Amino acid sequence: MISSPAACSQSWSISEDSLRRYVQFASESCIQELLSASDSNKLGNANDGWKILTLDNGVEISKRRSGSLHIFRSRWLLRSVSPQQFITVATAIDAAKQWDPDLVEARYIKDLEDNLSIIRLSFGEKSKPLFRKREFIVYERRETMEDGTLVVAVASLPKEIAAGLHPKQNDAIRGLLLQSGWVVEQLEDINSCIVTYVVQLDPAGWLPKCFVNRLNTKLVMIIENLRKLVQSSN
């Protein structure tokens, strides 16, 4: 349980059991949403809520309404990049470097399970307004499905939980930055893959919608940057 040690205190803490239960539930839900998003439209289902914005040269950009906000999705056919190669850069830390280049600190806080980690991201004074001088605590969960599909879920924790991990340093912590992740599918050509990236920025709705949607359209292009990162490391 999240608890306040004293009525006048502005800090609180969270037990590891409570943290694990919350993250296990939230990440499982995120993974199922990622798998659902990656499966949609493949059979020509035009009634699944996704609206295709761009479809060109093996790249699809689309969006779907979620309440008053939108979820954005990009799907890329990557030639000469295997699933195993891409999954090495499909991480919360590599993604955060693409969200904003003024990432001043990124480190793993703890591993709750072999495939489930908690990560701290700190941004500097030169970051975009959304990130400037803020810290976010995110989870990263990695799963391999029975058919070999690789799934990585990354989402930020609510502020009350994130701040509970650093009771004495919670003023800069912002909660609920985004929910996101990758689905990496094997093709018959083992050196190529299809990658789907799904992102919902500011799911709590505390930022102007026009700003959120504009930034979302930039975030879905992250696969191209990660592809270049893979190829530069080969």
mmCIF file of C-alpha atoms in Angstrom:
data_model
loop_
_atom_site.group_PDB
_atom_site.id
_atom_site.type_symbol
_atom_site.label_atom_id
_atom_site.label_comp_id
_atom_site.label_asym_id
_atom_site.label_seq_id
_atom_site.Cartn_x
_atom_site.Cartn_y
_atom_site.Cartn_z
ATOM 1 C CA MET A 1 0.000 0.000 0.000
ATOM 2 C CA ILE A 2 1.050 3.604 -0.594
ATOM 3 C CA SER A 3 1.306 5.303 2.761
ATOM 4 C CA SER A 4 2.108 8.696 4.217
ATOM 5 C CA PRO A 5 4.400 8.467 7.241
ATOM 6 C CA ALA A 6 2.999 11.639 8.765
ATOM 7 C CA ALA A 7 0.061 13.864 8.041
ATOM 8 C CA CYS A 8 2.303 16.920 7.536
ATOM 9 C CA SER A 9 4.794 15.145 5.286
ATOM 10 C CA GLN A 10 4.805 15.559 1.499
ATOM 11 C CA SER A 11 6.689 12.290 0.931
ATOM 12 C CA TRP A 12 5.474 8.730 0.888
ATOM 13 C CA SER A 13 6.759 5.294 0.033
ATOM 14 C CA ILE A 14 5.546 2.184 -1.724
ATOM 15 C CA SER A 15 6.335 -1.405 -0.869
ATOM 16 C CA GLU A 16 7.978 -3.639 -3.458
ATOM 17 C CA ASP A 17 5.015 -6.041 -3.360
ATOM 18 C CA SER A 18 2.577 -3.228 -4.146
ATOM 19 C CA LEU A 19 4.849 -1.936 -6.888
ATOM 20 C CA ARG A 20 5.158 -5.405 -8.433
ATOM 21 C CA ARG A 21 1.408 -6.013 -8.373
ATOM 22 C CA TYR A 22 0.654 -2.681 -10.011
ATOM 23 C CA VAL A 23 3.316 -3.022 -12.705
ATOM 24 C CA GLN A 24 2.434 -6.639 -13.502
ATOM 25 C CA PHE A 25 -1.210 -5.700 -14.029
ATOM 26 C CA ALA A 26 -0.482 -2.497 -15.973
ATOM 27 C CA SER A 27 2.162 -4.069 -18.198
ATOM 28 C CA GLU A 28 -0.005 -7.107 -19.025
ATOM 29 C CA SER A 29 -2.786 -4.766 -20.095
ATOM 30 C CA CYS A 30 -0.319 -2.748 -22.181
ATOM 31 C CA ILE A 31 1.026 -5.873 -23.907
ATOM 32 C CA GLN A 32 -2.471 -7.031 -24.849
ATOM 33 C CA GLU A 33 -3.233 -3.589 -26.303
ATOM 34 C CA LEU A 34 0.005 -3.673 -28.299
ATOM 35 C CA LEU A 35 -0.780 -7.110 -29.721
ATOM 36 C CA SER A 36 -4.297 -6.015 -30.616
ATOM 37 C CA ALA A 37 -2.990 -2.888 -32.363
ATOM 38 C CA SER A 38 -0.423 -4.882 -34.331
ATOM 39 C CA ASP A 39 -3.074 -7.366 -35.543
ATOM 40 C CA SER A 40 -5.637 -4.804 -36.666
ATOM 41 C CA ASN A 41 -6.115 -3.850 -40.326
ATOM 42 C CA LYS A 42 -4.049 -6.819 -41.486
ATOM 43 C CA LEU A 43 -7.151 -8.523 -42.795
ATOM 44 C CA GLY A 44 -8.632 -5.354 -44.179
ATOM 45 C CA ASN A 45 -10.822 -4.658 -41.172
ATOM 46 C CA ALA A 46 -11.838 -1.045 -41.677
ATOM 47 C CA ASN A 47 -14.110 -1.026 -38.623
ATOM 48 C CA ASP A 48 -11.487 -1.413 -35.897
ATOM 49 C CA GLY A 49 -11.179 2.322 -35.268
ATOM 50 C CA TRP A 50 -7.748 2.868 -36.833
ATOM 51 C CA LYS A 51 -7.569 5.604 -39.461
ATOM 52 C CA ILE A 52 -4.619 5.341 -41.835
ATOM 53 C CA LEU A 53 -2.855 8.690 -42.239
ATOM 54 C CA THR A 54 0.068 7.603 -44.424
ATOM 55 C CA LEU A 55 0.796 4.425 -46.349
ATOM 56 C CA ASP A 56 3.946 4.585 -48.433
ATOM 57 C CA ASN A 57 6.957 2.402 -49.212
ATOM 58 C CA GLY A 58 6.327 -0.164 -46.498
ATOM 59 C CA VAL A 59 5.454 2.416 -43.826
ATOM 60 C CA GLU A 60 1.993 2.896 -42.347
ATOM 61 C CA ILE A 61 1.090 5.701 -39.926
ATOM 62 C CA SER A 62 -2.361 5.592 -38.350
ATOM 63 C CA LYS A 63 -4.328 6.803 -35.346
ATOM 64 C CA ARG A 64 -7.321 5.764 -33.291
ATOM 65 C CA ARG A 65 -9.455 7.818 -30.948
ATOM 66 C CA SER A 66 -9.319 6.970 -27.247
ATOM 67 C CA GLY A 67 -11.821 9.134 -25.414
ATOM 68 C CA SER A 68 -10.925 12.739 -26.232
ATOM 69 C CA LEU A 69 -7.344 11.801 -27.161
ATOM 70 C CA HIS A 70 -5.684 9.697 -29.850
ATOM 71 C CA ILE A 71 -3.427 6.665 -29.903
ATOM 72 C CA PHE A 72 -0.879 6.716 -32.725
ATOM 73 C CA ARG A 73 0.641 3.725 -34.478
ATOM 74 C CA SER A 74 3.395 3.214 -36.998
ATOM 75 C CA ARG A 75 4.087 -0.057 -38.792
ATOM 76 C CA TRP A 76 7.326 -0.558 -40.696
ATOM 77 C CA LEU A 77 8.669 -3.281 -42.949
ATOM 78 C CA LEU A 78 12.386 -3.380 -42.170
ATOM 79 C CA ARG A 79 14.610 -5.078 -44.702
ATOM 80 C CA SER A 80 18.001 -6.365 -43.599
ATOM 81 C CA VAL A 81 17.106 -5.925 -39.907
ATOM 82 C CA SER A 82 16.302 -9.115 -38.012
ATOM 83 C CA PRO A 83 13.920 -9.178 -35.019
ATOM 84 C CA GLN A 84 16.861 -10.005 -32.752
ATOM 85 C CA GLN A 85 18.769 -6.970 -34.012
ATOM 86 C CA PHE A 86 15.875 -4.570 -33.625
ATOM 87 C CA ILE A 87 14.896 -5.766 -30.170
ATOM 88 C CA THR A 88 18.309 -4.692 -28.833
ATOM 89 C CA VAL A 89 17.372 -1.038 -29.412
ATOM 90 C CA ALA A 90 13.669 -1.374 -28.527
ATOM 91 C CA THR A 91 14.294 -0.210 -24.967
ATOM 92 C CA ALA A 92 12.978 2.532 -22.722
ATOM 93 C CA ILE A 93 16.387 4.211 -22.592
ATOM 94 C CA ASP A 94 17.015 4.196 -26.350
ATOM 95 C CA ALA A 95 13.466 5.475 -26.879
ATOM 96 C CA ALA A 96 13.908 8.269 -24.323
ATOM 97 C CA LYS A 97 16.940 9.527 -26.256
ATOM 98 C CA GLN A 98 14.630 9.902 -29.233
ATOM 99 C CA TRP A 99 11.857 11.574 -27.228
ATOM 100 C CA ASP A 100 14.245 14.358 -26.267
ATOM 101 C CA PRO A 101 18.022 14.546 -26.860
ATOM 102 C CA ASP A 102 18.613 16.385 -23.564
ATOM 103 C CA LEU A 103 18.315 13.191 -21.541
ATOM 104 C CA VAL A 104 20.783 13.736 -18.713
ATOM 105 C CA GLU A 105 20.327 10.479 -16.806
ATOM 106 C CA ALA A 106 18.824 7.093 -17.577
ATOM 107 C CA ARG A 107 19.371 4.149 -15.275
ATOM 108 C CA TYR A 108 17.741 0.946 -14.151
ATOM 109 C CA ILE A 109 16.407 1.247 -10.600
ATOM 110 C CA LYS A 110 15.456 -2.381 -10.057
ATOM 111 C CA ASP A 111 14.387 -5.587 -11.740
ATOM 112 C CA LEU A 112 11.055 -6.859 -10.460
ATOM 113 C CA GLU A 113 11.352 -9.983 -12.614
ATOM 114 C CA ASP A 114 13.747 -11.242 -15.272
ATOM 115 C CA ASN A 115 11.702 -9.481 -17.966
ATOM 116 C CA LEU A 116 10.313 -6.567 -15.952
ATOM 117 C CA SER A 117 12.390 -3.542 -14.957
ATOM 118 C CA ILE A 118 11.902 -0.108 -13.418
ATOM 119 C CA ILE A 119 13.879 2.741 -15.012
ATOM 120 C CA ARG A 120 14.492 6.354 -14.042
ATOM 121 C CA LEU A 121 14.702 9.010 -16.774
ATOM 122 C CA SER A 122 15.850 12.565 -16.011
ATOM 123 C CA PHE A 123 15.754 15.401 -18.542
ATOM 124 C CA GLY A 124 17.681 18.680 -18.507
ATOM 125 C CA GLU A 125 17.012 22.394 -18.828
ATOM 126 C CA LYS A 126 17.257 22.366 -22.639
ATOM 127 C CA SER A 127 14.540 19.758 -23.087
ATOM 128 C CA LYS A 128 11.147 20.401 -24.642
ATOM 129 C CA PRO A 129 8.537 21.863 -22.240
ATOM 130 C CA LEU A 130 6.996 18.422 -21.673
ATOM 131 C CA PHE A 131 10.298 17.026 -20.376
ATOM 132 C CA ARG A 132 12.197 20.068 -19.099
ATOM 133 C CA LYS A 133 13.819 19.467 -15.694
ATOM 134 C CA ARG A 134 11.487 16.536 -15.100
ATOM 135 C CA GLU A 135 11.955 12.949 -14.030
ATOM 136 C CA PHE A 136 9.854 10.015 -15.125
ATOM 137 C CA ILE A 137 9.816 6.523 -13.703
ATOM 138 C CA VAL A 138 8.864 3.943 -16.328
ATOM 139 C CA TYR A 139 8.516 0.189 -16.459
ATOM 140 C CA GLU A 140 9.868 -1.930 -19.292
ATOM 141 C CA ARG A 141 8.441 -5.396 -19.863
ATOM 142 C CA ARG A 142 9.716 -7.778 -22.551
ATOM 143 C CA GLU A 143 7.828 -10.862 -23.695
ATOM 144 C CA THR A 144 8.257 -13.504 -26.401
ATOM 145 C CA MET A 145 4.994 -14.952 -27.691
ATOM 146 C CA GLU A 146 4.555 -18.604 -28.678
ATOM 147 C CA ASP A 147 4.873 -17.747 -32.388
ATOM 148 C CA GLY A 148 8.161 -15.917 -31.769
ATOM 149 C CA THR A 149 6.712 -12.403 -31.849
ATOM 150 C CA LEU A 150 8.660 -10.081 -29.558
ATOM 151 C CA VAL A 151 6.785 -7.494 -27.497
ATOM 152 C CA VAL A 152 8.207 -4.639 -25.420
ATOM 153 C CA ALA A 153 5.884 -2.488 -23.287
ATOM 154 C CA VAL A 154 7.090 0.837 -21.881
ATOM 155 C CA ALA A 155 4.915 3.149 -19.804
ATOM 156 C CA SER A 156 5.404 5.723 -17.098
ATOM 157 C CA LEU A 157 4.103 5.161 -13.595
ATOM 158 C CA PRO A 158 1.508 7.420 -11.935
ATOM 159 C CA LYS A 159 3.171 10.179 -9.933
ATOM 160 C CA GLU A 160 2.077 8.855 -6.544
ATOM 161 C CA ILE A 161 3.726 5.519 -7.285
ATOM 162 C CA ALA A 162 6.794 6.963 -9.025
ATOM 163 C CA ALA A 163 7.418 9.457 -6.240
ATOM 164 C CA GLY A 164 7.066 6.669 -3.692
ATOM 165 C CA LEU A 165 10.270 5.160 -5.067
ATOM 166 C CA HIS A 166 12.155 8.386 -4.244
ATOM 167 C CA PRO A 167 10.319 9.856 -1.221
ATOM 168 C CA LYS A 168 12.885 12.616 -0.659
ATOM 169 C CA GLN A 169 13.216 13.683 -4.301
ATOM 170 C CA ASN A 170 9.700 13.711 -5.677
ATOM 171 C CA ASP A 171 9.235 17.402 -6.584
ATOM 172 C CA ALA A 172 10.553 16.960 -10.135
ATOM 173 C CA ILE A 173 8.761 13.683 -10.818
ATOM 174 C CA ARG A 174 5.940 13.794 -13.332
ATOM 175 C CA GLY A 175 3.516 10.913 -13.724
ATOM 176 C CA LEU A 176 1.731 9.313 -16.672
ATOM 177 C CA LEU A 177 3.920 10.609 -19.496
ATOM 178 C CA LEU A 178 2.932 7.916 -21.966
ATOM 179 C CA GLN A 179 2.025 4.338 -22.692
ATOM 180 C CA SER A 180 3.893 2.781 -25.579
ATOM 181 C CA GLY A 181 5.656 -0.231 -26.985
ATOM 182 C CA TRP A 182 6.849 -2.318 -29.896
ATOM 183 C CA VAL A 183 5.686 -5.526 -31.509
ATOM 184 C CA VAL A 184 8.408 -7.162 -33.617
ATOM 185 C CA GLU A 185 7.291 -9.918 -35.996
ATOM 186 C CA GLN A 186 9.440 -12.418 -37.849
ATOM 187 C CA LEU A 187 9.093 -12.787 -41.627
ATOM 188 C CA GLU A 188 9.978 -15.695 -43.887
ATOM 189 C CA ASP A 189 13.160 -13.776 -44.613
ATOM 190 C CA ILE A 190 14.834 -14.206 -41.222
ATOM 191 C CA ASN A 191 16.908 -11.068 -41.796
ATOM 192 C CA SER A 192 13.848 -8.817 -42.035
ATOM 193 C CA CYS A 193 10.901 -8.021 -39.778
ATOM 194 C CA ILE A 194 7.734 -6.002 -39.341
ATOM 195 C CA VAL A 195 7.814 -3.581 -36.416
ATOM 196 C CA THR A 196 4.726 -1.907 -34.971
ATOM 197 C CA TYR A 197 5.157 0.994 -32.551
ATOM 198 C CA VAL A 198 2.156 2.268 -30.606
ATOM 199 C CA VAL A 199 2.187 5.368 -28.428
ATOM 200 C CA GLN A 200 -0.328 7.306 -26.389
ATOM 201 C CA LEU A 201 1.188 10.456 -24.966
ATOM 202 C CA ASP A 202 -0.267 12.078 -21.850
ATOM 203 C CA PRO A 203 -3.011 9.472 -21.188
ATOM 204 C CA ALA A 204 -4.152 11.497 -18.144
ATOM 205 C CA GLY A 205 -5.056 14.439 -20.390
ATOM 206 C CA TRP A 206 -3.258 17.279 -18.581
ATOM 207 C CA LEU A 207 -1.637 18.791 -21.710
ATOM 208 C CA PRO A 208 -3.293 20.737 -24.569
ATOM 209 C CA LYS A 209 -4.637 18.250 -27.133
ATOM 210 C CA CYS A 210 -3.112 20.041 -30.113
ATOM 211 C CA PHE A 211 0.338 19.844 -28.506
ATOM 212 C CA VAL A 212 -0.089 16.173 -27.629
ATOM 213 C CA ASN A 213 -1.244 15.134 -31.093
ATOM 214 C CA ARG A 214 1.560 17.090 -32.769
ATOM 215 C CA LEU A 215 4.182 15.416 -30.597
ATOM 216 C CA ASN A 216 2.552 12.017 -31.063
ATOM 217 C CA THR A 217 3.009 12.291 -34.830
ATOM 218 C CA LYS A 218 6.730 12.812 -34.247
ATOM 219 C CA LEU A 219 7.079 9.991 -31.731
ATOM 220 C CA VAL A 220 5.675 7.362 -34.091
ATOM 221 C CA MET A 221 8.662 7.988 -36.377
ATOM 222 C CA ILE A 222 10.957 6.568 -33.719
ATOM 223 C CA ILE A 223 11.278 3.253 -35.582
ATOM 224 C CA GLU A 224 13.245 4.923 -38.372
ATOM 225 C CA ASN A 225 15.723 6.371 -35.877
ATOM 226 C CA LEU A 226 16.096 3.029 -34.125
ATOM 227 C CA ARG A 227 16.607 1.270 -37.463
ATOM 228 C CA LYS A 228 19.485 3.638 -38.188
ATOM 229 C CA LEU A 229 20.870 2.915 -34.736
ATOM 230 C CA VAL A 230 20.836 -0.823 -35.470
ATOM 231 C CA GLN A 231 22.533 -0.401 -38.821
ATOM 232 C CA SER A 232 25.198 1.930 -37.469
ATOM 233 C CA SER A 233 26.133 -0.611 -34.811
ATOM 234 C CA ASN A 234 26.591 -3.470 -37.297
#
